[in-house]
Amino acid sequence: MRPGRGEVWDRLGAPTEQVGSVNDPRTREEHGVTWNEQWVYLGDDGKTVERIVLWLRYDLVGVFRIKPDGSAERESFGTES
C-alpha cells in the first residue's frame, strides 16, 4: 500500500510550494512519472529545491531528491511505484 497524503505530510512536513492540485485535470510528465500535483520543498536558503513529491490525484507516484546539478534521484518512500 502506498503512503497517503497525510502520512507524507506527517513525515516531510508542509510543502513550501505547490504546483497543480488534486483536482487539476491537467497532467504533466516528469522524472518518468505522470502527475497533476507537485509538492515542492525548498532548502534552508529558501530558494533551492531540495525535494519534490509527485501525486496523480490521491496516489503518490514519486518522491525525488533534487541534486545540486538539477538532476533528480528517486527516494525510497514506502511502496510507491
PDB file of C-alpha atoms in Angstrom:
ATOM      1  CA  MET A   1       0.000   0.000   0.000  1.00  0.00           C
ATOM      2  CA  ARG A   2       1.300   3.446  -0.904  1.00  0.00           C
ATOM      3  CA  PRO A   3       1.691   6.155   1.719  1.00  0.00           C
ATOM      4  CA  GLY A   4      -1.224   8.575   1.684  1.00  0.00           C
ATOM      5  CA  ARG A   5      -1.202  12.350   1.641  1.00  0.00           C
ATOM      6  CA  GLY A   6      -1.493  12.613   5.420  1.00  0.00           C
ATOM      7  CA  GLU A   7       1.394  10.232   6.020  1.00  0.00           C
ATOM      8  CA  VAL A   8       3.641  12.093   3.578  1.00  0.00           C
ATOM      9  CA  TRP A   9       2.664  15.408   5.222  1.00  0.00           C
ATOM     10  CA  ASP A  10       3.444  13.949   8.665  1.00  0.00           C
ATOM     11  CA  ARG A  11       6.842  12.624   7.554  1.00  0.00           C
ATOM     12  CA  LEU A  12       8.027  15.594   5.474  1.00  0.00           C
ATOM     13  CA  GLY A  13       6.007  18.488   6.825  1.00  0.00           C
ATOM     14  CA  ALA A  14       4.114  21.074   4.849  1.00  0.00           C
ATOM     15  CA  PRO A  15       5.454  21.745   1.365  1.00  0.00           C
ATOM     16  CA  THR A  16       6.977  25.143   0.720  1.00  0.00           C
ATOM     17  CA  GLU A  17       5.180  25.443  -2.619  1.00  0.00           C
ATOM     18  CA  GLN A  18       2.576  23.529  -4.579  1.00  0.00           C
ATOM     19  CA  VAL A  19       2.043  23.174  -8.323  1.00  0.00           C
ATOM     20  CA  GLY A  20      -1.335  21.945  -9.563  1.00  0.00           C
ATOM     21  CA  SER A  21      -3.880  20.339  -7.290  1.00  0.00           C
ATOM     22  CA  VAL A  22      -5.548  17.038  -6.595  1.00  0.00           C
ATOM     23  CA  ASN A  23      -8.486  18.088  -8.811  1.00  0.00           C
ATOM     24  CA  ASP A  24      -6.420  19.639 -11.616  1.00  0.00           C
ATOM     25  CA  PRO A  25      -7.337  17.740 -14.804  1.00  0.00           C
ATOM     26  CA  ARG A  26      -4.055  18.670 -16.500  1.00  0.00           C
ATOM     27  CA  THR A  27      -1.304  16.098 -16.155  1.00  0.00           C
ATOM     28  CA  ARG A  28       2.402  16.509 -16.709  1.00  0.00           C
ATOM     29  CA  GLU A  29       5.237  14.045 -17.079  1.00  0.00           C
ATOM     30  CA  GLU A  30       8.475  14.457 -15.189  1.00  0.00           C
ATOM     31  CA  HIS A  31      11.143  12.031 -13.966  1.00  0.00           C
ATOM     32  CA  GLY A  32       9.341   9.182 -15.712  1.00  0.00           C
ATOM     33  CA  VAL A  33       6.007   9.610 -13.928  1.00  0.00           C
ATOM     34  CA  THR A  34       2.725  11.297 -14.792  1.00  0.00           C
ATOM     35  CA  TRP A  35       1.444  13.735 -12.173  1.00  0.00           C
ATOM     36  CA  ASN A  36      -1.092  16.508 -11.645  1.00  0.00           C
ATOM     37  CA  GLU A  37       0.085  17.847  -8.275  1.00  0.00           C
ATOM     38  CA  GLN A  38       3.602  18.580  -7.095  1.00  0.00           C
ATOM     39  CA  TRP A  39       4.716  19.434  -3.586  1.00  0.00           C
ATOM     40  CA  VAL A  40       7.946  21.410  -3.536  1.00  0.00           C
ATOM     41  CA  TYR A  41      10.308  21.502  -0.551  1.00  0.00           C
ATOM     42  CA  LEU A  42      12.896  24.264  -0.593  1.00  0.00           C
ATOM     43  CA  GLY A  43      16.240  24.134   1.176  1.00  0.00           C
ATOM     44  CA  ASP A  44      17.368  26.265   4.084  1.00  0.00           C
ATOM     45  CA  ASP A  45      18.253  29.117   1.727  1.00  0.00           C
ATOM     46  CA  GLY A  46      14.587  29.385   0.704  1.00  0.00           C
ATOM     47  CA  LYS A  47      15.497  29.236  -2.990  1.00  0.00           C
ATOM     48  CA  THR A  48      16.983  25.852  -3.810  1.00  0.00           C
ATOM     49  CA  VAL A  49      14.570  22.974  -4.456  1.00  0.00           C
ATOM     50  CA  GLU A  50      15.638  20.033  -2.283  1.00  0.00           C
ATOM     51  CA  ARG A  51      12.789  17.605  -2.804  1.00  0.00           C
ATOM     52  CA  ILE A  52       9.616  17.204  -4.809  1.00  0.00           C
ATOM     53  CA  VAL A  53       6.688  14.915  -4.172  1.00  0.00           C
ATOM     54  CA  LEU A  54       4.540  13.995  -7.171  1.00  0.00           C
ATOM     55  CA  TRP A  55       0.897  12.956  -6.980  1.00  0.00           C
ATOM     56  CA  LEU A  56      -1.602  11.690  -9.523  1.00  0.00           C
ATOM     57  CA  ARG A  57      -4.924  12.541  -7.933  1.00  0.00           C
ATOM     58  CA  TYR A  58      -4.637  10.940  -4.488  1.00  0.00           C
ATOM     59  CA  ASP A  59      -1.907   8.457  -5.422  1.00  0.00           C
ATOM     60  CA  LEU A  60       1.729   9.079  -4.570  1.00  0.00           C
ATOM     61  CA  VAL A  61       3.740   8.489  -7.741  1.00  0.00           C
ATOM     62  CA  GLY A  62       7.182   9.587  -6.610  1.00  0.00           C
ATOM     63  CA  VAL A  63       9.401  11.365  -4.110  1.00  0.00           C
ATOM     64  CA  PHE A  64      12.560  12.838  -5.611  1.00  0.00           C
ATOM     65  CA  ARG A  65      15.630  14.433  -4.072  1.00  0.00           C
ATOM     66  CA  ILE A  66      16.884  17.219  -6.325  1.00  0.00           C
ATOM     67  CA  LYS A  67      20.673  17.288  -6.692  1.00  0.00           C
ATOM     68  CA  PRO A  68      22.720  20.498  -6.969  1.00  0.00           C
ATOM     69  CA  ASP A  69      23.104  19.955 -10.736  1.00  0.00           C
ATOM     70  CA  GLY A  70      19.301  19.867 -11.146  1.00  0.00           C
ATOM     71  CA  SER A  71      19.035  16.133 -11.736  1.00  0.00           C
ATOM     72  CA  ALA A  72      16.656  14.107  -9.603  1.00  0.00           C
ATOM     73  CA  GLU A  73      17.112  10.909  -7.643  1.00  0.00           C
ATOM     74  CA  ARG A  74      14.085   8.872  -6.629  1.00  0.00           C
ATOM     75  CA  GLU A  75      13.836   8.354  -2.891  1.00  0.00           C
ATOM     76  CA  SER A  76      12.517   5.188  -1.357  1.00  0.00           C
ATOM     77  CA  PHE A  77       9.352   6.267   0.395  1.00  0.00           C
ATOM     78  CA  GLY A  78       7.106   3.373   1.166  1.00  0.00           C
ATOM     79  CA  THR A  79       5.964   1.197  -1.687  1.00  0.00           C
ATOM     80  CA  GLU A  80       5.135   3.705  -4.436  1.00  0.00           C
ATOM     81  CA  SER A  81       5.912   2.518  -7.942  1.00  0.00           C
TER      82      SER A  81
END
